[in-house]
Structure formats: structure tokens, C-alpha cells
Amino acid sequence: MRGPHNIIRLIRTGATLERTGAMNVVLDAFEAPPLLRFVAHALGKPFQWLGYKGDPDMPPATRALTALGPAYIKFGQVLSTRPDVVGEELAEQLRVLQDKLPPFPRAEAMAEVERELGQRIPEMFSEFSEPIAAASIAQVHKATLASSGDEVAVKVLRPGIEKAFRKDVDAFYLAARIVDLFAPGARRLRPMDVIEHFDGVVRGELDLRLESSAASEFTDNTKDDAGFQLPPVRWSLSSRRVMTLGWADGVSLGDNDAIDVAGHDRVDLGERVLRLFLMHALRDGYFHADMHQGNLKVAPNGDLIAYDFGIMGHIDEYTRRVYAEILFGFIRRDYKRVAEVHFEAGYVPANQDVDEFARALRAVGEPIFGMDATQISMGRLLNYLFEVTERFGMETRTELILLQRTMVVVEGVARSLSPHINIWDVAHPVVEDYIKKSIGPRALVSDLSKTAMIMARFGPRLPALVEKVLIAQSVEDQPKSSVFQGRLWLVLGGVLVGGLLVSVADVLF
């Protein structure tokens, strides 16, 4: 599919960017060099009349992407999570992209559900509504289970959406190759990486089994979180192109008037949104990465309900600890420790000066702490932090960029509910609790215990390892045999010490 024939799609894209005034906005955001600018305008200007006009009331970039269709809308949404690639200004514009398109007919959706699930609609649902929400990839219907009368939400992929996206993604890859050819050293472009990241996101969203799995894992992680609930996955009524969840009955978190009428405490809701997000990111390393008001409701009992699990963030345990130490260091205004953490984690090259880096971090933190409580933002802090670390040679870490973007969204939700919320006051106990559990004597014993258990699992392989060492000893010179023996005793000693640590951990925990 990827080849020169996609040049027609690129010409239509360039023409639309030119017609909507978005071409220079995009080129400036990517800091495109003169040669690439020339090629881009050459592909667009002569064919400007072929471009889509779009909605003139929108900013140029969002106007162009919306006019170009679903794949471009989704691409813009993914880029909005990567200010390290497109710059903060364009990322901010792209965040307002509306993922709403005209729905496809209810009859088509019902036929698709029957094909996917292998049953007739009346056998599964006593009621199946007209579309209640339609996005670029799928649309949602409200239905009632024939077996139990429970209300559910049925998400159905658009007919032919996989083929349509595949064509546009193929054109994106061709565009990336052109950029590589004409701007090999352009700063922040990394075109193939960006397209591969987008391709991975889209492939995940085009298989609703993966979203169902994400919802299930998220539910397992958060089932004991007070004041938080998720609609259950109905696995028997879910497949690659259909996903069925329990119905989320409640008030939209974006409707303050309705929240007030229902008698919910908006201050508490704002604090809870932020606190839960931090708990999920730090405690579980798995968080909802699209946590805006449209994906959140308040249940009649006051619980927060989250749904739409197409974009989830993951952070490994080591990175979570580093992130928590950095946040906690800023909370305590211990900039030297924040600097040391960056060096210890290998984020900043060892040839940089730690004291100079600490002073740069102070320049990030102090202005923020001088702000009124209503202006303090961890999202802004992380944004400034990335700018500083980039100057000191730190490579971009995609998972932290997604975390920072989600933090900005969550803070926006919290402030829309409670404009005077003090972000630091809410975050401090969550971060401090995580630090106590993940860094310190108990955490050390826990880590050693886990290491010992991993080593113990290799116990059955020890006889074979001993045999290899003995055979090697008989055929190789003494120095090498000593090395083998040393390694063997290291493994044996590690398993013995590991067993002791497991016993100690059992006593402590």
C-alpha cells in the first residue's frame, strides 16, 4: 500500500493546509528547514483549489485536520499529546479537536453487531437505541439486555474504518519519508517515530478487544478505590468490532449546574479527580490518559465514573519512583535532590554539572511557588521541567510526556469544578504516601524479596548449570574455570540469601 500512488493523497493534504492557512503553522511548529518548506508549498500551492475549505471559524490547524477527515482528526489528537514534537502552541490548538462526526445508520450498527457476535439482536437486546455519540472511529448506542433487563452501552466501529485509516496512514508514512529525505537533521521532527506511534495507537483503537482488556485491567486495579467506579465489561457481548459495557448512569462532570442541582460537593469532586489520577499513575503505573469531562460522570451516590478506555498510560515501577521523588523534591523545594535524582536515573548525561542543573531547576520551581494557590499547576511544572532537562541533554521520554499532558487535562477538570483548588495540598499526601511505601527500608526488603523469588524460580536449572561448569572446567584453562566457578557460587549464594530474605519479608509483611 505504501508507495508513490499515495502522492495524490499528499497533494490533497497539502492543498487543504494551504487553503485553510495551516501550512505555515504546521511548518513553524516542526521547525522545518527551507528545503522542506519549499517541497511542502510545491505540493500544496499549485493545487490549492483541490483542498477542502473547512470551517473558517476554527483555528487553521484544527480547521484543516477536521476537513480532511477521521484519520487526520485522530492524528491531530495524538499529536496534541506530544508537545515535545509539535511545540506547546500547536499542541494547545490540537487539544480542542472535536472527535465528533455524523453517525452512521442504526440499521448498519445492528447488522454489524449481529455479524460480530453471531446472534440476532432480539436474542441479545430487547432495546437498541439510535446513536447517542459518534466519533471518528466508532459510535455508541444505549441498549437493554434481553436476558436481565440491565442497561448497557454498545460501542460499534464504523463500517470500513480499518481500510480508510490504512490508506491514510500509508500516506502519512510516505510523508514521513519525504521529511526524512529533505530534512534529515531537522530538530524535533523524528517523522517515522511519530507516525509509528500514531499507527500503534490507531491499531489499538481499531481492535475493541484491546479496549475491553484495558477497561478490565483498570477495573481490577481500582476496585477498592473509594468514590470511584467503572462500568463492567460484558465479555460475552464484546469482540474485535463491538464492545459492550455496563451503562454509566450519572451527571456529566462538565455540567456544573446539574452537579449542583443533584447536591454533589464540587470541591470534593475536584480534589478527588486529581487525587485518584495521581494514585493510579503512581500506585498502579496504569492510568486513564483521556480523563476530560466528556469521559467522566458523577453517579447518584456521588461516585466518580470513568469510561472510554481507548487511550491508557503506562509507567514502569522504576520510572514511577523517579517521578515521585522529583515531584516530592519540588514540593519540598529541595532542588539539589531533584537534580541528583535525574543523574541517578541516567536521565541527564553524567558529563553535565549537577549543581548547575540544580540552579536551573530552582529557576523552574521558585516562580511557581510564588504564585497564588489557584495558579499553581503540576502540569505547568512538568512542562517547564522538560524544557530545562532538554537543555541539559535529557532524551524525550514518551510516557512522561503523556503523563504531563494528562496532568494538564486533569487539573483543568479539577479547576472547572473548584476554581480555588490548591493542587499542591491535594497532591502532597498522595505523593508522600507513595514515597513512604516505595522508598525506604520496607521497600528495600520488598525489592530484595522479589529479587530472591525470581532467583529461586531458576532453582531447577541449577543442576544443568553445575554440569556445564564442570564440563567447561575439564576442557578449558584454569582462569576461565575459576570464572565459571565464581559465577556458579554467586548464583547459589544468591538463591540462599534470597530464601532468607523471603522469610524475613514474610515476617515483616
CSV table of C-alpha atoms in Angstrom, one decimal, residues 31-443:
chain,number,residue,atom,x,y,z
A,31,GLU,CA,10.8,24.0,12.8
A,32,ALA,CA,11.0,22.8,9.2
A,33,PRO,CA,14.1,23.8,7.2
A,34,PRO,CA,13.9,25.9,4.0
A,35,LEU,CA,14.2,22.9,1.6
A,36,LEU,CA,11.3,21.1,3.3
A,37,ARG,CA,9.2,24.3,3.3
A,38,PHE,CA,9.8,24.6,-0.5
A,39,VAL,CA,8.7,20.9,-1.1
A,40,ALA,CA,5.6,21.3,1.1
A,41,HIS,CA,4.5,24.5,-0.6
A,42,ALA,CA,5.2,23.0,-4.0
A,43,LEU,CA,2.9,20.1,-3.2
A,44,GLY,CA,0.2,22.4,-1.9
A,45,LYS,CA,0.0,25.8,-3.6
A,46,PRO,CA,-0.5,24.8,-7.2
A,47,PHE,CA,-3.4,22.6,-6.2
A,48,GLN,CA,-4.9,24.8,-3.6
A,49,TRP,CA,-8.2,24.7,-5.4
A,50,LEU,CA,-8.4,21.0,-4.7
A,51,GLY,CA,-8.2,21.5,-0.9
A,52,TYR,CA,-11.1,21.3,1.5
A,53,LYS,CA,-12.3,24.7,2.7
A,54,GLY,CA,-13.2,23.6,6.3
A,55,ASP,CA,-14.9,25.7,9.0
A,56,PRO,CA,-13.4,29.3,8.8
A,57,ASP,CA,-14.4,29.8,12.5
A,58,MET,CA,-11.8,27.2,13.6
A,59,PRO,CA,-8.1,27.9,14.1
A,60,PRO,CA,-6.1,27.0,10.9
A,61,ALA,CA,-4.6,23.7,12.1
A,62,THR,CA,-7.8,22.3,13.6
A,63,ARG,CA,-9.8,23.6,10.6
A,64,ALA,CA,-7.6,21.7,8.1
A,65,LEU,CA,-7.5,18.4,10.1
A,66,THR,CA,-11.2,18.4,10.7
A,67,ALA,CA,-11.9,19.0,7.0
A,68,LEU,CA,-9.5,16.1,6.0
A,69,GLY,CA,-11.5,13.5,7.9
A,70,PRO,CA,-11.3,10.9,10.6
A,71,ALA,CA,-7.7,9.7,10.3
A,72,TYR,CA,-6.4,13.3,10.3
A,73,ILE,CA,-8.6,14.2,13.3
A,74,LYS,CA,-7.2,11.3,15.2
A,75,PHE,CA,-3.6,12.2,14.1
A,76,GLY,CA,-4.1,15.7,15.5
A,77,GLN,CA,-5.4,14.3,18.8
A,78,VAL,CA,-2.3,12.1,19.1
A,79,LEU,CA,0.0,15.0,18.3
A,80,SER,CA,-1.7,17.1,21.0
A,81,THR,CA,-0.2,14.7,23.5
A,82,ARG,CA,3.3,15.3,22.0
A,83,PRO,CA,4.2,19.0,22.7
A,84,ASP,CA,7.8,17.8,22.5
A,85,VAL,CA,7.3,17.2,18.8
A,86,VAL,CA,4.9,19.9,17.6
A,87,GLY,CA,5.5,22.6,20.3
A,88,GLU,CA,3.3,23.7,23.0
A,89,GLU,CA,1.4,26.3,20.9
A,90,LEU,CA,0.2,23.9,18.2
A,91,ALA,CA,-0.4,21.1,20.8
A,92,GLU,CA,-2.8,23.5,22.6
A,93,GLN,CA,-4.7,24.2,19.4
A,94,LEU,CA,-5.0,20.5,18.6
A,95,ARG,CA,-6.4,19.7,22.1
A,96,VAL,CA,-9.7,21.3,21.1
A,97,LEU,CA,-10.1,19.0,18.1
A,98,GLN,CA,-13.7,17.6,18.3
A,99,ASP,CA,-13.8,13.9,17.7
A,100,LYS,CA,-17.4,14.1,16.5
A,101,LEU,CA,-18.7,13.1,13.1
A,102,PRO,CA,-22.2,12.4,11.7
A,103,PRO,CA,-23.4,8.9,12.9
A,104,PHE,CA,-24.0,6.0,10.5
A,105,PRO,CA,-27.5,4.4,10.5
A,106,ARG,CA,-28.7,2.4,13.4
A,107,ALA,CA,-29.6,-0.5,11.0
A,108,GLU,CA,-25.9,-0.7,9.9
A,109,ALA,CA,-24.8,-0.8,13.5
A,110,MET,CA,-27.3,-3.5,14.4
A,111,ALA,CA,-26.2,-5.6,11.4
A,112,GLU,CA,-22.5,-5.2,12.4
A,113,VAL,CA,-23.3,-6.3,16.0
A,114,GLU,CA,-25.1,-9.4,14.6
A,115,ARG,CA,-22.2,-10.3,12.3
A,116,GLU,CA,-19.6,-9.9,15.1
A,117,LEU,CA,-21.4,-11.6,17.9
A,118,GLY,CA,-23.2,-14.3,15.8
A,119,GLN,CA,-26.6,-13.7,17.3
A,120,ARG,CA,-29.8,-11.8,16.3
A,121,ILE,CA,-30.4,-8.5,18.0
A,122,PRO,CA,-33.6,-9.6,19.7
A,123,GLU,CA,-31.7,-12.5,21.3
A,124,MET,CA,-29.2,-10.1,22.9
A,125,PHE,CA,-31.1,-6.8,23.4
A,126,SER,CA,-34.7,-6.0,24.0
A,127,GLU,CA,-34.0,-2.4,23.1
A,128,PHE,CA,-31.3,-0.9,20.9
A,129,SER,CA,-31.3,3.0,20.6
A,130,GLU,CA,-30.3,5.4,17.9
A,131,PRO,CA,-26.7,6.5,18.2
A,132,ILE,CA,-26.1,8.6,21.3
A,133,ALA,CA,-22.5,9.6,20.4
A,134,ALA,CA,-20.5,9.3,17.2
A,135,ALA,CA,-16.7,9.8,16.9
A,136,SER,CA,-14.1,9.3,14.2
A,137,ILE,CA,-13.6,5.6,14.8
A,138,ALA,CA,-16.8,4.3,16.5
A,139,GLN,CA,-20.2,5.3,17.8
A,140,VAL,CA,-22.2,4.3,20.9
A,141,HIS,CA,-25.8,3.0,21.3
A,142,LYS,CA,-27.7,2.5,24.5
A,143,ALA,CA,-29.3,-0.9,24.8
A,144,THR,CA,-31.2,-3.2,27.2
A,145,LEU,CA,-30.1,-6.8,27.8
A,146,ALA,CA,-32.8,-9.2,26.8
A,147,SER,CA,-31.7,-11.7,29.5
A,148,SER,CA,-31.6,-9.4,32.5
A,149,GLY,CA,-33.1,-6.0,31.6
A,150,ASP,CA,-29.8,-4.3,32.5
A,151,GLU,CA,-28.9,-1.2,30.5
A,152,VAL,CA,-25.6,-1.3,28.6
A,153,ALA,CA,-23.6,0.9,26.2
A,154,VAL,CA,-22.7,-0.8,22.9
A,155,LYS,CA,-19.7,0.6,21.0
A,156,VAL,CA,-19.5,-0.3,17.3
A,157,LEU,CA,-16.7,0.5,14.9
A,158,ARG,CA,-17.6,2.5,11.8
A,159,PRO,CA,-18.1,0.2,8.7
A,160,GLY,CA,-14.9,0.2,6.6
A,161,ILE,CA,-13.0,2.3,9.1
A,162,GLU,CA,-10.0,0.0,9.1
A,163,LYS,CA,-9.5,0.2,5.3
A,164,ALA,CA,-10.0,4.0,5.4
A,165,PHE,CA,-7.4,4.5,8.1
A,166,ARG,CA,-4.9,2.1,6.5
A,167,LYS,CA,-5.0,4.3,3.3
A,168,ASP,CA,-4.4,7.5,5.2
A,169,VAL,CA,-1.7,6.0,7.4
A,170,ASP,CA,0.1,4.7,4.3
A,171,ALA,CA,0.1,8.3,3.0
A,172,PHE,CA,1.5,9.5,6.4
A,173,TYR,CA,4.4,7.1,6.1
A,174,LEU,CA,5.2,8.4,2.6
A,175,ALA,CA,5.1,12.0,4.0
A,176,ALA,CA,7.5,10.9,6.8
A,177,ARG,CA,9.9,9.5,4.2
A,178,ILE,CA,9.8,12.8,2.3
A,179,VAL,CA,10.6,14.7,5.5
A,180,ASP,CA,13.5,12.3,6.2
A,181,LEU,CA,14.8,12.9,2.7
A,182,PHE,CA,14.6,16.7,2.7
A,183,ALA,CA,15.1,17.4,6.4
A,184,PRO,CA,17.3,14.6,7.9
A,185,GLY,CA,18.6,16.8,10.7
A,186,ALA,CA,15.5,18.9,11.5
A,187,ARG,CA,15.1,19.4,15.2
A,188,ARG,CA,12.1,17.7,16.9
A,189,LEU,CA,10.8,16.2,13.6
A,190,ARG,CA,11.5,12.5,14.1
A,191,PRO,CA,8.8,11.8,11.5
A,192,MET,CA,9.0,8.0,11.3
A,193,ASP,CA,8.8,7.7,15.1
A,194,VAL,CA,5.8,10.0,15.2
A,195,ILE,CA,3.9,8.0,12.5
A,196,GLU,CA,4.8,4.7,14.1
A,197,HIS,CA,3.5,5.9,17.4
A,198,PHE,CA,0.3,7.1,15.8
A,199,ASP,CA,0.0,3.8,13.9
A,200,GLY,CA,0.3,1.9,17.1
A,201,VAL,CA,-2.4,4.0,18.8
A,202,VAL,CA,-4.8,3.6,15.9
A,203,ARG,CA,-4.3,-0.2,15.7
A,204,GLY,CA,-5.1,-0.4,19.4
A,205,GLU,CA,-8.3,1.6,19.0
A,206,LEU,CA,-9.4,-0.4,15.9
A,207,ASP,CA,-9.5,-3.6,18.0
A,208,LEU,CA,-12.1,-3.1,20.7
A,209,ARG,CA,-10.9,-6.3,22.4
A,210,LEU,CA,-7.8,-4.3,23.5
A,211,GLU,CA,-10.0,-1.5,24.9
A,212,SER,CA,-12.1,-4.1,26.7
A,213,SER,CA,-8.9,-5.6,28.2
A,214,ALA,CA,-7.8,-2.1,29.2
A,215,ALA,CA,-11.1,-1.5,31.0
A,216,SER,CA,-10.9,-4.8,32.7
A,217,GLU,CA,-7.3,-4.2,34.0
A,218,PHE,CA,-8.2,-0.7,35.1
A,219,THR,CA,-11.2,-2.1,37.0
A,220,ASP,CA,-9.0,-4.7,38.8
A,221,ASN,CA,-6.5,-2.0,39.8
A,222,THR,CA,-9.2,0.4,41.1
A,223,LYS,CA,-11.9,-1.8,42.6
A,224,ASP,CA,-11.1,-0.8,46.2
A,225,ASP,CA,-10.8,3.0,45.4
A,226,ALA,CA,-13.4,4.8,47.5
A,227,GLY,CA,-15.7,7.1,45.5
A,228,PHE,CA,-14.7,5.7,42.1
A,229,GLN,CA,-16.3,3.1,39.8
A,230,LEU,CA,-16.1,1.8,36.3
A,231,PRO,CA,-18.7,0.3,34.1
A,232,PRO,CA,-18.1,-3.5,33.9
A,233,VAL,CA,-17.1,-5.1,30.6
A,234,ARG,CA,-19.7,-7.6,29.2
A,235,TRP,CA,-17.2,-10.0,27.6
A,236,SER,CA,-19.9,-12.3,26.1
A,237,LEU,CA,-21.2,-9.3,24.1
A,238,SER,CA,-17.8,-7.9,23.1
A,239,SER,CA,-15.5,-8.7,20.1
A,240,ARG,CA,-13.0,-7.0,17.8
A,241,ARG,CA,-15.5,-4.5,16.4
A,242,VAL,CA,-18.1,-4.4,19.2
A,243,MET,CA,-17.6,-3.6,22.9
A,244,THR,CA,-20.4,-3.7,25.5
A,245,LEU,CA,-20.1,-2.1,28.9
A,246,GLY,CA,-22.5,-1.5,31.7
A,247,TRP,CA,-24.4,1.8,31.4
A,248,ALA,CA,-22.9,4.7,33.3
A,249,ASP,CA,-25.8,6.5,34.9
A,250,GLY,CA,-25.0,9.9,36.2
A,251,VAL,CA,-24.4,13.6,35.6
A,252,SER,CA,-21.7,14.8,33.2
A,253,LEU,CA,-18.7,16.2,35.1
A,254,GLY,CA,-18.8,19.1,32.7
A,255,ASP,CA,-22.3,20.3,33.8
A,256,ASN,CA,-21.7,22.2,37.0
A,257,ASP,CA,-25.4,23.3,37.2
A,258,ALA,CA,-26.6,19.8,37.1
A,259,ILE,CA,-24.0,18.7,39.6
A,260,ASP,CA,-25.2,21.5,42.0
A,261,VAL,CA,-28.9,20.5,41.5
A,262,ALA,CA,-28.0,16.9,42.3
A,263,GLY,CA,-26.5,18.1,45.6
A,264,HIS,CA,-22.9,16.9,44.9
A,265,ASP,CA,-19.9,18.7,46.5
A,266,ARG,CA,-17.9,20.2,43.6
A,267,VAL,CA,-14.9,21.0,45.8
A,268,ASP,CA,-14.7,17.4,46.9
A,269,LEU,CA,-15.2,16.1,43.3
A,270,GLY,CA,-12.3,18.4,42.1
A,271,GLU,CA,-9.9,17.1,44.7
A,272,ARG,CA,-11.0,13.5,44.2
A,273,VAL,CA,-10.4,13.7,40.4
A,274,LEU,CA,-6.8,14.9,41.0
A,275,ARG,CA,-6.1,12.5,43.9
A,276,LEU,CA,-7.4,9.5,42.0
A,277,PHE,CA,-5.4,10.3,38.9
A,278,LEU,CA,-2.1,10.6,40.9
A,279,MET,CA,-2.9,7.4,42.8
A,280,HIS,CA,-3.4,5.5,39.6
A,281,ALA,CA,-0.3,6.9,38.0
A,282,LEU,CA,2.0,6.3,41.0
A,283,ARG,CA,0.5,3.3,42.7
A,284,ASP,CA,-0.5,1.3,39.7
A,285,GLY,CA,1.5,2.8,36.9
A,286,TYR,CA,-1.6,2.5,34.7
A,287,PHE,CA,-3.8,5.5,34.3
A,288,HIS,CA,-6.7,6.8,32.2
A,289,ALA,CA,-4.9,9.1,29.7
A,290,ASP,CA,-8.0,10.8,28.3
A,291,MET,CA,-9.6,12.0,31.5
A,292,HIS,CA,-11.6,15.0,30.4
A,293,GLN,CA,-15.1,16.0,31.4
A,294,GLY,CA,-16.7,14.1,28.4
A,295,ASN,CA,-15.3,10.8,29.8
A,296,LEU,CA,-16.4,11.4,33.4
A,297,LYS,CA,-19.7,11.3,35.2
A,298,VAL,CA,-21.0,11.6,38.8
A,299,ALA,CA,-23.2,8.8,39.9
A,300,PRO,CA,-26.3,9.4,42.0
A,301,ASN,CA,-24.4,8.3,45.1
A,302,GLY,CA,-21.6,10.8,44.4
A,303,ASP,CA,-19.0,8.3,43.0
A,304,LEU,CA,-16.9,9.4,40.0
A,305,ILE,CA,-17.5,7.2,36.9
A,306,ALA,CA,-14.8,7.0,34.2
A,307,TYR,CA,-15.4,5.4,30.7
A,308,ASP,CA,-13.8,5.4,27.2
A,309,PHE,CA,-10.6,3.4,27.7
A,310,GLY,CA,-9.1,3.9,24.2
A,311,ILE,CA,-6.0,5.8,25.5
A,312,MET,CA,-4.3,4.5,28.6
A,313,GLY,CA,-0.9,5.4,30.0
A,314,HIS,CA,1.6,3.0,31.5
A,315,ILE,CA,4.7,3.8,33.6
A,316,ASP,CA,7.0,1.1,34.9
A,317,GLU,CA,7.8,0.9,38.6
A,318,TYR,CA,11.3,2.3,38.5
A,319,THR,CA,10.1,5.4,36.5
A,320,ARG,CA,7.2,5.9,38.9
A,321,ARG,CA,9.7,6.1,41.8
A,322,VAL,CA,11.8,8.5,40.0
A,323,TYR,CA,8.8,10.7,39.0
A,324,ALA,CA,7.6,10.6,42.7
A,325,GLU,CA,10.9,11.7,44.0
A,326,ILE,CA,11.1,14.5,41.5
A,327,LEU,CA,7.6,15.7,42.4
A,328,PHE,CA,8.3,15.4,46.2
A,329,GLY,CA,11.6,17.2,45.8
A,330,PHE,CA,9.8,20.1,44.2
A,331,ILE,CA,7.1,20.1,46.8
A,332,ARG,CA,9.9,20.4,49.5
A,333,ARG,CA,11.8,22.8,47.3
A,334,ASP,CA,14.9,20.5,47.5
A,335,TYR,CA,16.3,21.3,44.1
A,336,LYS,CA,19.6,19.6,44.7
A,337,ARG,CA,17.9,16.3,45.4
A,338,VAL,CA,15.7,16.7,42.3
A,339,ALA,CA,18.9,17.2,40.3
A,340,GLU,CA,20.6,14.2,41.9
A,341,VAL,CA,17.5,12.0,41.1
A,342,HIS,CA,17.8,13.0,37.4
A,343,PHE,CA,21.5,12.0,37.4
A,344,GLU,CA,21.0,8.8,39.4
A,345,ALA,CA,18.3,7.7,36.9
A,346,GLY,CA,20.5,8.4,33.9
A,347,TYR,CA,18.1,10.9,32.6
A,348,VAL,CA,20.7,13.6,32.4
A,349,PRO,CA,24.2,12.8,31.0
A,350,ALA,CA,26.9,12.3,33.6
A,351,ASN,CA,29.1,14.9,32.0
A,352,GLN,CA,26.7,17.7,33.0
A,353,ASP,CA,27.2,19.7,36.2
A,354,VAL,CA,24.7,18.7,38.9
A,355,ASP,CA,25.0,22.0,40.8
A,356,GLU,CA,24.3,24.0,37.6
A,357,PHE,CA,21.4,21.7,36.9
A,358,ALA,CA,20.0,22.2,40.4
A,359,ARG,CA,20.2,26.0,39.9
A,360,ALA,CA,18.3,25.7,36.6
A,361,LEU,CA,15.6,23.6,38.4
A,362,ARG,CA,15.3,26.3,41.1
A,363,ALA,CA,14.5,28.8,38.3
A,364,VAL,CA,11.7,26.4,37.3
A,365,GLY,CA,10.3,25.8,40.8
A,366,GLU,CA,10.5,29.1,42.6
A,367,PRO,CA,8.3,31.2,40.3
A,368,ILE,CA,5.6,28.5,40.6
A,369,PHE,CA,5.7,28.5,44.4
A,370,GLY,CA,5.4,32.3,44.3
A,371,MET,CA,2.1,32.0,42.6
A,372,ASP,CA,-1.3,32.1,44.3
A,373,ALA,CA,-2.7,28.7,45.1
A,374,THR,CA,-5.2,29.0,42.3
A,375,GLN,CA,-2.4,29.4,39.7
A,376,ILE,CA,-0.1,26.6,40.8
A,377,SER,CA,0.0,23.8,38.3
A,378,MET,CA,1.9,20.5,38.3
A,379,GLY,CA,1.3,20.2,34.5
A,380,ARG,CA,3.0,23.6,34.0
A,381,LEU,CA,5.8,22.5,36.3
A,382,LEU,CA,6.4,19.3,34.3
A,383,ASN,CA,6.3,21.3,31.1
A,384,TYR,CA,9.0,23.7,32.4
A,385,LEU,CA,10.9,20.8,33.7
A,386,PHE,CA,11.1,19.2,30.3
A,387,GLU,CA,12.3,22.4,28.8
A,388,VAL,CA,15.2,22.5,31.3
A,389,THR,CA,16.1,18.9,31.0
A,390,GLU,CA,16.2,19.1,27.2
A,391,ARG,CA,18.8,21.9,27.5
A,392,PHE,CA,20.9,19.6,29.7
A,393,GLY,CA,20.7,16.7,27.1
A,394,MET,CA,17.9,14.6,28.5
A,395,GLU,CA,16.2,12.5,25.8
A,396,THR,CA,12.4,12.7,25.5
A,397,ARG,CA,10.5,10.1,27.4
A,398,THR,CA,7.1,9.5,25.7
A,399,GLU,CA,5.5,8.0,28.8
A,400,LEU,CA,6.2,11.2,30.8
A,401,ILE,CA,5.0,13.4,28.0
A,402,LEU,CA,1.7,11.5,28.1
A,403,LEU,CA,1.6,11.8,31.9
A,404,GLN,CA,2.2,15.6,31.7
A,405,ARG,CA,-0.5,16.1,29.0
A,406,THR,CA,-3.0,14.1,31.1
A,407,MET,CA,-2.0,16.1,34.2
A,408,VAL,CA,-2.9,19.3,32.4
A,409,VAL,CA,-6.3,17.9,31.4
A,410,VAL,CA,-7.0,16.6,34.9
A,411,GLU,CA,-6.0,19.9,36.5
A,412,GLY,CA,-8.3,21.6,34.1
A,413,VAL,CA,-11.2,19.3,35.2
A,414,ALA,CA,-10.4,19.9,38.9
A,415,ARG,CA,-10.3,23.7,38.5
A,416,SER,CA,-13.6,23.7,36.4
A,417,LEU,CA,-15.2,22.1,39.5
A,418,SER,CA,-13.3,24.1,42.2
A,419,PRO,CA,-11.6,27.2,40.8
A,420,HIS,CA,-9.7,27.8,44.1
A,421,ILE,CA,-8.3,24.3,44.5
A,422,ASN,CA,-4.7,24.1,45.8
A,423,ILE,CA,-3.1,21.5,43.6
A,424,TRP,CA,-0.1,21.0,46.0
A,425,ASP,CA,-2.2,20.5,49.0
A,426,VAL,CA,-4.1,17.7,47.2
A,427,ALA,CA,-1.0,16.1,45.7
A,428,HIS,CA,1.2,16.2,48.8
A,429,PRO,CA,-0.3,13.4,50.8
A,430,VAL,CA,-0.6,11.1,47.7
A,431,VAL,CA,3.0,11.6,46.7
A,432,GLU,CA,4.2,11.4,50.3
A,433,ASP,CA,2.3,8.1,50.9
A,434,TYR,CA,3.8,6.6,47.7
A,435,ILE,CA,7.3,7.7,48.7
A,436,LYS,CA,7.0,6.1,52.1
A,437,LYS,CA,5.9,2.8,50.6
A,438,SER,CA,8.2,2.7,47.6
A,439,ILE,CA,11.4,4.3,49.0
A,440,GLY,CA,12.9,3.2,52.4
A,441,PRO,CA,13.7,0.1,54.5
A,442,ARG,CA,10.4,-1.6,53.9
A,443,ALA,CA,10.6,-1.0,50.1
